Short mmCIF file of C-alpha atoms and ligand atoms in Angstrom, two decimals:
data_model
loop_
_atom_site.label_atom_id
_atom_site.label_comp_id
_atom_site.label_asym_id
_atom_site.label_seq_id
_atom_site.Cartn_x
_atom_site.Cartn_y
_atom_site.Cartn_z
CA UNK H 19 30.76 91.30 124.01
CA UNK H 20 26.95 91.16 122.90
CA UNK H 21 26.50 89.59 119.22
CA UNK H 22 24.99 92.25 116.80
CA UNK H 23 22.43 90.81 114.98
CA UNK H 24 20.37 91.60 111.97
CA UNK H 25 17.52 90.06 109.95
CA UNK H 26 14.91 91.26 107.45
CA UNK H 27 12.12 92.31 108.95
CA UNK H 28 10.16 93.58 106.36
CA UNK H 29 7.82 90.78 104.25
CA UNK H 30 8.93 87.51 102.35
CA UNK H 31 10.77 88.19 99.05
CA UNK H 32 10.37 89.59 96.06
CA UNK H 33 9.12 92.91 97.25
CA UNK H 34 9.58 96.34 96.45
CA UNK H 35 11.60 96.96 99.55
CA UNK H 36 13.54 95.02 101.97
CA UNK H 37 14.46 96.61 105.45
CA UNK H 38 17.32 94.67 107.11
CA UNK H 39 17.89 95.81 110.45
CA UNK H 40 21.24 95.37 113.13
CA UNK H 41 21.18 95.33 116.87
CA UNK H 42 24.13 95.39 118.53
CA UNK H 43 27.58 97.04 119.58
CA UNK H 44 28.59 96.87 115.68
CA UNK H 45 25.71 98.11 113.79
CA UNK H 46 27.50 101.57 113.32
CA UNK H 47 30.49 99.55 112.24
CA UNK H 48 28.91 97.34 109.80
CA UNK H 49 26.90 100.38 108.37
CA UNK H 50 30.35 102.08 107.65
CA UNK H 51 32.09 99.01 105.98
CA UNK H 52 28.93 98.23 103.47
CA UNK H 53 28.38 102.18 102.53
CA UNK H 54 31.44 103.44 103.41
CA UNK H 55 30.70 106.51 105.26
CA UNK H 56 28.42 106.99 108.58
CA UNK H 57 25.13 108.53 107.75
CA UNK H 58 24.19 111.34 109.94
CA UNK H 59 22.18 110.05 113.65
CA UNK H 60 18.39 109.40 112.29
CA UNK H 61 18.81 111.08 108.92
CA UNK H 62 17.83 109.22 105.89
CA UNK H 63 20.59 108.68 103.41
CA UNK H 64 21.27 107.18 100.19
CA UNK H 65 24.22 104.72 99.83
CA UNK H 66 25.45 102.21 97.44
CA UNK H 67 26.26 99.43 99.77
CA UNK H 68 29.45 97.52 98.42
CA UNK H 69 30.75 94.19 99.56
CA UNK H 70 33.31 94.99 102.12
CA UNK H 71 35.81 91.69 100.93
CA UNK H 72 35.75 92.81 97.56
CA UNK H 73 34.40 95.94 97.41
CA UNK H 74 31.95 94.82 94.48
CA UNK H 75 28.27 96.47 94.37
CA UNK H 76 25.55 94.93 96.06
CA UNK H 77 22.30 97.28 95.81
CA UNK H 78 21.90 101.37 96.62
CA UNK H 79 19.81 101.86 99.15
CA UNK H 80 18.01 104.41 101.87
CA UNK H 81 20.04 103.83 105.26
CA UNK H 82 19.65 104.73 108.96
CA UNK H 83 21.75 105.08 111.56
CA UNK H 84 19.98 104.44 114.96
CA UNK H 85 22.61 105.02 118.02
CA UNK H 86 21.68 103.61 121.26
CA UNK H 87 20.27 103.63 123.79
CA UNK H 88 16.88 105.99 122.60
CA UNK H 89 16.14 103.12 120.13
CA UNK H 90 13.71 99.93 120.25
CA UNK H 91 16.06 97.47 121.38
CA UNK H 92 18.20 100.06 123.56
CA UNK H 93 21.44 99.15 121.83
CA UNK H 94 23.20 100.68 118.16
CA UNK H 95 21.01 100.19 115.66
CA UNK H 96 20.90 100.49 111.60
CA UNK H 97 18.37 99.95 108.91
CA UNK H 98 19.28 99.19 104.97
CA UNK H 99 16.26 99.62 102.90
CA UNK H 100 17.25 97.95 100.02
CA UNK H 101 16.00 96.96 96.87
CA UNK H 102 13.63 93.54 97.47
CA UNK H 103 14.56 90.69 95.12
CA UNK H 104 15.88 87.31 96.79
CA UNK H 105 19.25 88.22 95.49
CA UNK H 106 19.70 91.58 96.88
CA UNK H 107 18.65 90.33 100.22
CA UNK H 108 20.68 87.46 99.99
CA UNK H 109 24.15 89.34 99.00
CA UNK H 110 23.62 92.41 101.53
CA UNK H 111 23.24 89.32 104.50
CA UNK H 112 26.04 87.41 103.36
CA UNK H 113 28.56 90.35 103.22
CA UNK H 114 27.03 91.04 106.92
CA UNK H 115 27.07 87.15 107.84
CA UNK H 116 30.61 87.67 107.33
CA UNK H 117 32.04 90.38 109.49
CA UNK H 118 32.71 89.01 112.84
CA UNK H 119 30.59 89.31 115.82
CA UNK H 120 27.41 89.30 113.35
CA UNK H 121 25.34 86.72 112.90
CA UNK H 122 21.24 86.37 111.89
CA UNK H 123 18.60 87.10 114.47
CA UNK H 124 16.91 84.42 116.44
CA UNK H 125 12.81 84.58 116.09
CA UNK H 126 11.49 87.67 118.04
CA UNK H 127 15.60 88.48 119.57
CA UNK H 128 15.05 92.15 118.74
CA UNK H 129 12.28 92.36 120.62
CA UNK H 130 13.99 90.51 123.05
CA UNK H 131 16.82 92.97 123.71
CA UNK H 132 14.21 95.39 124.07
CA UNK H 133 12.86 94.12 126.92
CA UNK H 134 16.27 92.47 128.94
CA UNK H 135 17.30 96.35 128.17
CA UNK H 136 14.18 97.66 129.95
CA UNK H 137 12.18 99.67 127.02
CA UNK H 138 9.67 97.22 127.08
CA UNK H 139 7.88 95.09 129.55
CA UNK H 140 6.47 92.07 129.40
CA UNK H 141 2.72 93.20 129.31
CA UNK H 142 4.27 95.62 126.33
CA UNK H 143 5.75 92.56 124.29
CA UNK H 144 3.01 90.59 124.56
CA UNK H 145 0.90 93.43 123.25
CA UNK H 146 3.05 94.00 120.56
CA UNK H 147 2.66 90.17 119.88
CA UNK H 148 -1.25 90.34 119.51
CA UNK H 149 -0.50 93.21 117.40
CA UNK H 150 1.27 91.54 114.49
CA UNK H 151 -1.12 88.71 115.00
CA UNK H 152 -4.43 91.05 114.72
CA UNK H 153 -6.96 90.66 111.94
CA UNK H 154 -9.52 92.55 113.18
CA UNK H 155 -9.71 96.29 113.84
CA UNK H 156 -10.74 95.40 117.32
CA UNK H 157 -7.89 93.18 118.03
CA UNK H 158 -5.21 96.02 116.64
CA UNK H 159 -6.98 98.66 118.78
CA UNK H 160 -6.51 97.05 122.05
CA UNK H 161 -3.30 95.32 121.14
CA UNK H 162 -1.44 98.82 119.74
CA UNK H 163 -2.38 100.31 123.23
CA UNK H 164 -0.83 97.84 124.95
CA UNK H 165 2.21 97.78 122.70
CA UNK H 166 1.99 101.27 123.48
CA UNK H 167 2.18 100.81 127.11
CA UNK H 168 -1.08 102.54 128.50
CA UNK H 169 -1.31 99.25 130.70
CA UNK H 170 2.50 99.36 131.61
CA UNK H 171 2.88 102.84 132.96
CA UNK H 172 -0.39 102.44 135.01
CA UNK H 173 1.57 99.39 136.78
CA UNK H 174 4.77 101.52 137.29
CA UNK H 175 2.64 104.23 138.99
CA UNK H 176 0.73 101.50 141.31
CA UNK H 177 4.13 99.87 141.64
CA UNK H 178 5.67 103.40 143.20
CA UNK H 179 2.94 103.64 145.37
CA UNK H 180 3.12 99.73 146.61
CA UNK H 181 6.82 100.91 147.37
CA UNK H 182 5.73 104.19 149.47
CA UNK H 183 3.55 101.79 151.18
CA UNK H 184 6.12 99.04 151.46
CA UNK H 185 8.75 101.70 153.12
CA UNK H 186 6.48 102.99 155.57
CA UNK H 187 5.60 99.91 156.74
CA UNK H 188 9.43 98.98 157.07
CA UNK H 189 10.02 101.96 159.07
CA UNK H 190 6.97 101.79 161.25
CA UNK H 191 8.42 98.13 162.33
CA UNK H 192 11.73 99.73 162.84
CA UNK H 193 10.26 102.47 165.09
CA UNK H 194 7.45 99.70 166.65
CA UNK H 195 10.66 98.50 168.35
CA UNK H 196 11.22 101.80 170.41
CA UNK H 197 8.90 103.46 172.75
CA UNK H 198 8.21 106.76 171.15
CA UNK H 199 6.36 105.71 168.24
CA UNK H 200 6.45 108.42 165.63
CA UNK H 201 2.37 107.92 164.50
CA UNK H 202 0.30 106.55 166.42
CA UNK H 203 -2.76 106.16 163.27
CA UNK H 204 0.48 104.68 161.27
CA UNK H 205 -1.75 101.57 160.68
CA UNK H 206 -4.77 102.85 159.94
CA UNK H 207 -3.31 105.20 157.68
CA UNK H 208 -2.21 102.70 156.05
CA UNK H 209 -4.94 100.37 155.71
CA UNK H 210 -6.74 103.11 153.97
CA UNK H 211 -3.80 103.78 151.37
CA UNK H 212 -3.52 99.89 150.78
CA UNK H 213 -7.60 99.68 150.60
CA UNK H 214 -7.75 102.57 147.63
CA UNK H 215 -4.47 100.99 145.91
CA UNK H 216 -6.62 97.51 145.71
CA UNK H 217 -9.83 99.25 144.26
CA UNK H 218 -7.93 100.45 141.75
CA UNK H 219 -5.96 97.10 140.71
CA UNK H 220 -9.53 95.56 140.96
CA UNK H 221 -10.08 97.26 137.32
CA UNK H 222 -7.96 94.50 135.73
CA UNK H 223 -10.04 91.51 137.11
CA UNK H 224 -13.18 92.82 135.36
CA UNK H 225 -11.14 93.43 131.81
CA UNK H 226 -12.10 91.94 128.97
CA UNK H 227 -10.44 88.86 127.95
CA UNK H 228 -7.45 89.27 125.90
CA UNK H 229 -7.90 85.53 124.65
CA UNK H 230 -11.53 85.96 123.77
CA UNK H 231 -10.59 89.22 121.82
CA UNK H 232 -8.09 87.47 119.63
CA UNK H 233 -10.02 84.12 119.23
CA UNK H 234 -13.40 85.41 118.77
CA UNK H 235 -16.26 85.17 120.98
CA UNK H 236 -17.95 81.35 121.05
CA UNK H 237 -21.47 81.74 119.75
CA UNK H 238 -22.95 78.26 120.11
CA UNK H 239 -25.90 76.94 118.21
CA UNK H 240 -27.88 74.19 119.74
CA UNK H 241 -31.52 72.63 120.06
CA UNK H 242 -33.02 69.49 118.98
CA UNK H 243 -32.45 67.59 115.78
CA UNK H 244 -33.61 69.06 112.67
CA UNK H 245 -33.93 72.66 113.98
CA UNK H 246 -32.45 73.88 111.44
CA UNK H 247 -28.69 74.82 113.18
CA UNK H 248 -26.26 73.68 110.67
CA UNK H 249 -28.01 76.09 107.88
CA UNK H 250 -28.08 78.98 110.29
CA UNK H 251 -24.76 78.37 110.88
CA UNK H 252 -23.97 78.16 107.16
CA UNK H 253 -25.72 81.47 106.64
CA UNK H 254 -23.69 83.20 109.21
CA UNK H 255 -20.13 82.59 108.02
CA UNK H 256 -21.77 82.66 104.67
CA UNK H 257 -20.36 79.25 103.30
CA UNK H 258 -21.33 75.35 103.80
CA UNK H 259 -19.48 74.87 106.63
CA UNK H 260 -21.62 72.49 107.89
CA UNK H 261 -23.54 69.50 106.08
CA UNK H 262 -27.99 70.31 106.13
CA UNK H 263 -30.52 67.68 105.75
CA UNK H 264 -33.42 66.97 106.42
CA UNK H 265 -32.37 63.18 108.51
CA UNK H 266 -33.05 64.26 112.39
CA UNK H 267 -29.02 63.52 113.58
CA UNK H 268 -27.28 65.06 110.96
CA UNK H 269 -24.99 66.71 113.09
CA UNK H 270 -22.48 64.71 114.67
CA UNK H 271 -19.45 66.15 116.00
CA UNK H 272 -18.92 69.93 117.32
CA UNK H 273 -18.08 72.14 114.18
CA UNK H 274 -15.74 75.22 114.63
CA UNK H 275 -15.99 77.96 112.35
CA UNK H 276 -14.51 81.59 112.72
CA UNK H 277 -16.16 84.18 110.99
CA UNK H 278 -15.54 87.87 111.67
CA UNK H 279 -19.30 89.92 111.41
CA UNK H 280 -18.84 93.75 111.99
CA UNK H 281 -15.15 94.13 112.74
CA UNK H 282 -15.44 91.84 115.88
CA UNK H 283 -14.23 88.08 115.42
CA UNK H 284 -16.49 85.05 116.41
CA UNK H 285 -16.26 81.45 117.01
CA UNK H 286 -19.37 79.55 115.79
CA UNK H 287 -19.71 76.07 116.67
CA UNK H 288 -22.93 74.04 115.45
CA UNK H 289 -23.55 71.17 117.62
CA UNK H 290 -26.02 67.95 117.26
CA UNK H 291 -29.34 68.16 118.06
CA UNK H 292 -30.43 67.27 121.67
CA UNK H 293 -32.53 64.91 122.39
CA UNK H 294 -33.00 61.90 124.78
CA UNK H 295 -32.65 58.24 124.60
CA UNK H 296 -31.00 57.94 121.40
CA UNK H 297 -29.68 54.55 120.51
CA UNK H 298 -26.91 55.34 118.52
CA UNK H 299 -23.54 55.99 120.46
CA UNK H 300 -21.82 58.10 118.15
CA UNK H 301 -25.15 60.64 118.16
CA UNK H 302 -25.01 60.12 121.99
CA UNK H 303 -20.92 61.21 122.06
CA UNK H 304 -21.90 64.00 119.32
CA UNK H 305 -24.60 65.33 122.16
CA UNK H 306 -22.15 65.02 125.03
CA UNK H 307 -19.77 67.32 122.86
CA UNK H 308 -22.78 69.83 122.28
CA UNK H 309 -23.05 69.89 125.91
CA UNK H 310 -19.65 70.56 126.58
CA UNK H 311 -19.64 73.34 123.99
CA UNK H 312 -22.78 75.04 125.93
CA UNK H 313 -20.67 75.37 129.31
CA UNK H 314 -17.92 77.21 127.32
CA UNK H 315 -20.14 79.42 125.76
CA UNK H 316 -20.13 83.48 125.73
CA UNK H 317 -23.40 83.19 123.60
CA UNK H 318 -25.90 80.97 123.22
CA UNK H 319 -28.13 80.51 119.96
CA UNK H 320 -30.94 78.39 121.77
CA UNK H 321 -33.17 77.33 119.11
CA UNK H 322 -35.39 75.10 120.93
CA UNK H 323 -38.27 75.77 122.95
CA UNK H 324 -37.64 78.40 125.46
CA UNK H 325 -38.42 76.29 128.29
CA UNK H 326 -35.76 74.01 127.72
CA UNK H 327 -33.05 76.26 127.36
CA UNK H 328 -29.97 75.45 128.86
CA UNK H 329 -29.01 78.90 130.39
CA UNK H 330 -31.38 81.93 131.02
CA UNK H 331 -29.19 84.13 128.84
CA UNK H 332 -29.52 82.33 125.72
CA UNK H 333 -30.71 83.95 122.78
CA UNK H 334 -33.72 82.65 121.46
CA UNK H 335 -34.67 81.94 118.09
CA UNK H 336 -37.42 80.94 116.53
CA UNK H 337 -36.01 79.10 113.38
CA UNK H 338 -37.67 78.40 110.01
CA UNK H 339 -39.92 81.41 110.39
CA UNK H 340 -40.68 81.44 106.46
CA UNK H 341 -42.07 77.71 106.95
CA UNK H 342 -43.09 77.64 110.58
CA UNK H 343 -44.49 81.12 111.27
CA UNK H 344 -43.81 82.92 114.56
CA UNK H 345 -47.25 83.07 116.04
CA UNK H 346 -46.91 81.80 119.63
CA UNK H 347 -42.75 81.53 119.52
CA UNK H 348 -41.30 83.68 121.58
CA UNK H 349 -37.43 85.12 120.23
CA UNK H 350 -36.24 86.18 116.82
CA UNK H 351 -38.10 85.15 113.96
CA UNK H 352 -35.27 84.30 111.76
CA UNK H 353 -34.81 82.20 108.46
CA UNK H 354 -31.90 81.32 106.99
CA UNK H 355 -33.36 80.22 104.01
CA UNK H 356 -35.13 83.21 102.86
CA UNK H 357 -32.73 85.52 105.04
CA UNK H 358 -35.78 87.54 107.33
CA UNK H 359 -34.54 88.48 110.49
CA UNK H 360 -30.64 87.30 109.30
CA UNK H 361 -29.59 91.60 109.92
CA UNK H 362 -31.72 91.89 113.38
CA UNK H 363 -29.68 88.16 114.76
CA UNK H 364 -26.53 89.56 113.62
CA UNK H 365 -27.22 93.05 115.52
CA UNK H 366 -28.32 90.97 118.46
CA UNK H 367 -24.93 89.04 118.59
CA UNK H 368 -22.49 92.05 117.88
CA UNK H 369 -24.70 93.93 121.02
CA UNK H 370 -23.61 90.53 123.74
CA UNK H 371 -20.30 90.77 122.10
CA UNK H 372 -19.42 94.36 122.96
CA UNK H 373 -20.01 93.46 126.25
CA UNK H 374 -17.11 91.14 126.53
CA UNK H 375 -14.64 93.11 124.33
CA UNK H 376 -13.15 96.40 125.23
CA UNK H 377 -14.99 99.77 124.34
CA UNK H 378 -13.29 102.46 122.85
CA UNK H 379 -9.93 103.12 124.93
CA UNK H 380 -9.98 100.43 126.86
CA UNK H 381 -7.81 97.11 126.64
CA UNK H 382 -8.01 93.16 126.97
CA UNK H 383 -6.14 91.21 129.05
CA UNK H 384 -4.44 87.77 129.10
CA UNK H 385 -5.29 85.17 131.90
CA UNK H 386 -1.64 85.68 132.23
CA UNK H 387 -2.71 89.30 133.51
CA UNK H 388 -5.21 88.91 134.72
CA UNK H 389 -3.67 85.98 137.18
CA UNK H 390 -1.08 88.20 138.23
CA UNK H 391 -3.57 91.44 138.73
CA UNK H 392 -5.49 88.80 141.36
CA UNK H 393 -2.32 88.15 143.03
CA UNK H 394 -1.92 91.66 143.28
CA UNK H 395 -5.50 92.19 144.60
CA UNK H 396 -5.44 89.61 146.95
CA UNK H 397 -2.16 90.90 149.02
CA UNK H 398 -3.14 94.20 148.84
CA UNK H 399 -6.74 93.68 150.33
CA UNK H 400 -4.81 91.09 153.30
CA UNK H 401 -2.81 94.43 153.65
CA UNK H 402 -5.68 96.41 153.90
CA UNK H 403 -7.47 94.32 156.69
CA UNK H 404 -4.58 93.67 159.21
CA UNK H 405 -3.88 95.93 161.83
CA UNK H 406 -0.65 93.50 162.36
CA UNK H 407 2.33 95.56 160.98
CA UNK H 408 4.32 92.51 160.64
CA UNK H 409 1.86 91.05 158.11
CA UNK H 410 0.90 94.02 156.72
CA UNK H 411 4.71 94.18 155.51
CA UNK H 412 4.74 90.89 154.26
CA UNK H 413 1.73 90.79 152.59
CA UNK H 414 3.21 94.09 150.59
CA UNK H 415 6.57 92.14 149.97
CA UNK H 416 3.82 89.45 148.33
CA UNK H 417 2.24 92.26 146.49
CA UNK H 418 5.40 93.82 144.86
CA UNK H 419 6.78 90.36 143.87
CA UNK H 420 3.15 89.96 142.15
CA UNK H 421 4.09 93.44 140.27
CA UNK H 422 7.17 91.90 139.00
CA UNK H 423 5.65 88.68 137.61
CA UNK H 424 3.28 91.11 135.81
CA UNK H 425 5.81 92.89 134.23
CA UNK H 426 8.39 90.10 133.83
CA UNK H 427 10.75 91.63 136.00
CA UNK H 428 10.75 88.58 137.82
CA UNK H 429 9.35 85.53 135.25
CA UNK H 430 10.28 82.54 134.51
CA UNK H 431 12.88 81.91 131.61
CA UNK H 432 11.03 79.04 130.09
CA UNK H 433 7.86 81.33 129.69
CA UNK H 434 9.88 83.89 127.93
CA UNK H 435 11.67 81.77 125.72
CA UNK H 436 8.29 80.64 124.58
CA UNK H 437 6.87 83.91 124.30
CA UNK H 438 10.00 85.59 122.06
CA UNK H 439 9.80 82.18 120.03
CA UNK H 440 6.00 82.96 118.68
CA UNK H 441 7.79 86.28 117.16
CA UNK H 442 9.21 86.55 113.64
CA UNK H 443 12.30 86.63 112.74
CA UNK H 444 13.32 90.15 112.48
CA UNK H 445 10.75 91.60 115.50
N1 GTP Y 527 -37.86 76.46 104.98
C1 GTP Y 527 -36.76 76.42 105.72
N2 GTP Y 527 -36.14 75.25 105.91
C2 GTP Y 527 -35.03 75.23 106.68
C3 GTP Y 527 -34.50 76.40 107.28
N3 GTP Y 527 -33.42 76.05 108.00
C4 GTP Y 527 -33.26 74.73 107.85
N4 GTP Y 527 -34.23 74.23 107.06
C5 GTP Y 527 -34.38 72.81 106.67
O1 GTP Y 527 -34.55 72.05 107.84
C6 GTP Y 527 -33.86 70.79 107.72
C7 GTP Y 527 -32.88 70.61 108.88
O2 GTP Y 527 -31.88 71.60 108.82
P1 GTP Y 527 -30.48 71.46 109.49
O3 GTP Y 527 -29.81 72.77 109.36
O4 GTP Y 527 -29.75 70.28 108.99
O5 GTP Y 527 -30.94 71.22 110.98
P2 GTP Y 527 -30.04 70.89 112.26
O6 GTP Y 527 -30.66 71.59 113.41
O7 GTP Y 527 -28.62 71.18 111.99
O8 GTP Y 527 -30.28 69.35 112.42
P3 GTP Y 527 -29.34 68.21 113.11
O9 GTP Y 527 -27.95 68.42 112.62
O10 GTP Y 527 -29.92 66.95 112.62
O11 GTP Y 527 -29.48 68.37 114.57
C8 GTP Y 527 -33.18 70.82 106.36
O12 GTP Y 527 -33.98 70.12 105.45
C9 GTP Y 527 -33.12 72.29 106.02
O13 GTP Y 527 -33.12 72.52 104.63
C10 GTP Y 527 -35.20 77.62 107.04
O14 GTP Y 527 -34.81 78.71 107.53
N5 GTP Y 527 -36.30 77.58 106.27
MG1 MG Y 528 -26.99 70.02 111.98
#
């Protein structure tokens, strides 16, 4: 028989309440021993739990009887909300710790049983994942949506039309066999319903990125030595991240700093200054790195002259404006120093950045997803352009095993393991 399981899932201790939750075939059972009567299905009630092997007190709390399977984890379920000192917590787990077939939660194993018992799916966990992770507003947007399932049930529905598609391409073999073929346009037919099915997948290719959302979009900084980078970065995360001086080659190394402007997280990295024919090797490794940084890039803060920057979408400033003026320097005056311009750069950036984040309603997706949505695409389309019925079946066998990697149906167990592991215990 399964283990039940429980954990707190509610914050560290002390706290003003601590939910312990059960999963399993004895949650009802354990409920009844520690209050002694069986709470009414999804009805608050109050109890005073007692120790079952001695029948001493242990705390009164609010409890919850959850029975399966219209639940999160699709078994029994119960909650205790007790009381939340260390002490409490400690004497309601033991007493549970030590009926048999209980025993403590493994890091994200509720969440776990949710999906091996089919209320979630994969693309569901891992949106509940980003949101428990989210700091911005952005990030719990998309991520609740997701946890939600909006993405999930839009797979379902192209995965019941991939099997319509699938069938009738099984039975037009079957019938290809005979001489009265039932449809003569079967193919063709076909083709067309394959060809809108992969115009619609093609959506999840041109998401935004799920990573880029929860990491922050890379703003880099670069331009020669002594533009004045390191203090405009320093004014944009609003501390001294970064050391400023007035020695051309300050800047060594690549410096990382997150900052969140407006509700949408970024990843600033100040760089060294470029410049050629440097004899010192460590300058000459810092300027490979800035280099590096500049092909990874979503935005670039070019504040050099404009002929020299590296990409045509950089954003160009014109540094130092308080000392050096702006007469003849095409981009945003901007000063760190004095802060002119500081508002109209950070507008500027948050504009670039809602173009790689989702709008309003709309979700990111993980490389993950995105991997498996190209999959997906590809078949489909080789479906679409075949007027072979024999490939067309097989590339739709390729395109529903493709659907299953996306949801997890069919996955690897290492890649789960890792994914339930990143949970806490108690989720
Ligand atoms: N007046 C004025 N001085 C500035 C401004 N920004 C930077 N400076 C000065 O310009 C000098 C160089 O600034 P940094 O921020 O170290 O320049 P950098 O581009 O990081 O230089 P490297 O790291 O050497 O490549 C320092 O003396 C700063 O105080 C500004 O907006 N106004
Ligand atoms: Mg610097």
């Amino acid at each position: 028989m399964t283990d039940t399981i429980f954990a707190l899932s509610s914050g560290a201790p002390p706290a003003g309440i601590a939910v312990i939750r059960l999963s399993g075939p004895q949650a009802g059972s354990a409920l009844q021993a520690l209050a002694r009567k069986m709470p009414p299905p999804r009805v608050a009630s109050l109890a005073l739990l007692c120790d079952p092997r001695d029948g001493a007190p242990l705390d009164r709390a609010l409890t919850l009887w959850l029975p399966g399977p219209a639940t999160v984890s699709g078994e029994d379920m119960a909650e205790l909300h007790c009381h939340g000192g260390r002490a409490v917590i400690a004497g309601v787990e033991a007493a549970l710790g030590a009926m048999s077939g209980l025993r403590r939660a493994a890091p994200g194993e509720f969440t776990r049983r949710a999906f091996e018992n089919g209320r979630m799916d994969l693309n569901a966990v891992e949106g509940l994942s980003d949101l428990l992770a989210a700091e911005t507003q952005q990030q719990r947007r998309s991520a609740l949506m997701m946890a939600e399932g909006h993405f999930s049930r839009r797979i379902d529905q192209w995965r019941s039309r991939l099997l319509e598609l699938s069938a009738m391409a099984e039975a037009a073999l079957d019938f290809s066999d005979e001489d009265d073929v039932p449809d003569a346009q079967i193919e063709s037919r076909m083709n067309a319903g394959t060809l809108t099915l992969a115009k619609e997948v093609a959506v999840i290719l041109a998401a935004p990125s799920a990573e880029r959302l929860r990491d922050g979009i890379r703003v880099v900084l670069a331009g020669p030595p002594n533009a004045g980078k390191s203090t405009l970065l320093n004014a944009l995360v609003g501390r001294e991240a970064a050391i400023v001086s007035d020695i051309a080659g300050t800047t060594r190394d690549r410096i990382e700093v997150p900052a969140a402007l407006g509700g949408v997280a970024f990843l600033f990295t100040d760089t060294a200054g470029l410049r050629d024919g440097t004899s010192d090797a460590i300058e000459a490794i810092g300027i490979d790195r800035a280099h590096a940084a500049l092909e990874a890039a979503d935005i670039i803060l070019w504040l050099g002259p404009p002929e020299d920057a590296p990409r045509h979408d950089a954003l160009l400033i014109a540094a130092q404006c308080d000392q050096l003026g702006h007469a003849g320097r095409p981009g945003l005056a901007v000063s760190a120093r004095t802060g002119q311009g500081m508002e109209a750069l950070k507008t500027a950036l948050l504009d670039r950045a809602r173009s790689l984040l989702p709008g309003e309603g709309e979700y990111a997706l993980h490389v993950r997803q995105k991997d498996g949505g190209a999959a997906l695409h590809y078949h489909l389309l080789a479906a679409a352009h075949t007027d072979d019925l024999l490939v067309m079946a097989e590339e739709l066998r390729q395109a529903r095993r493709a659907i299953d990697v996306l949801t997890g149906r069919a996955g690897t167990e290492d890649m789960l393991d890792q994914l339930f592991s990143g949970f806490c215990i108690g989720k």
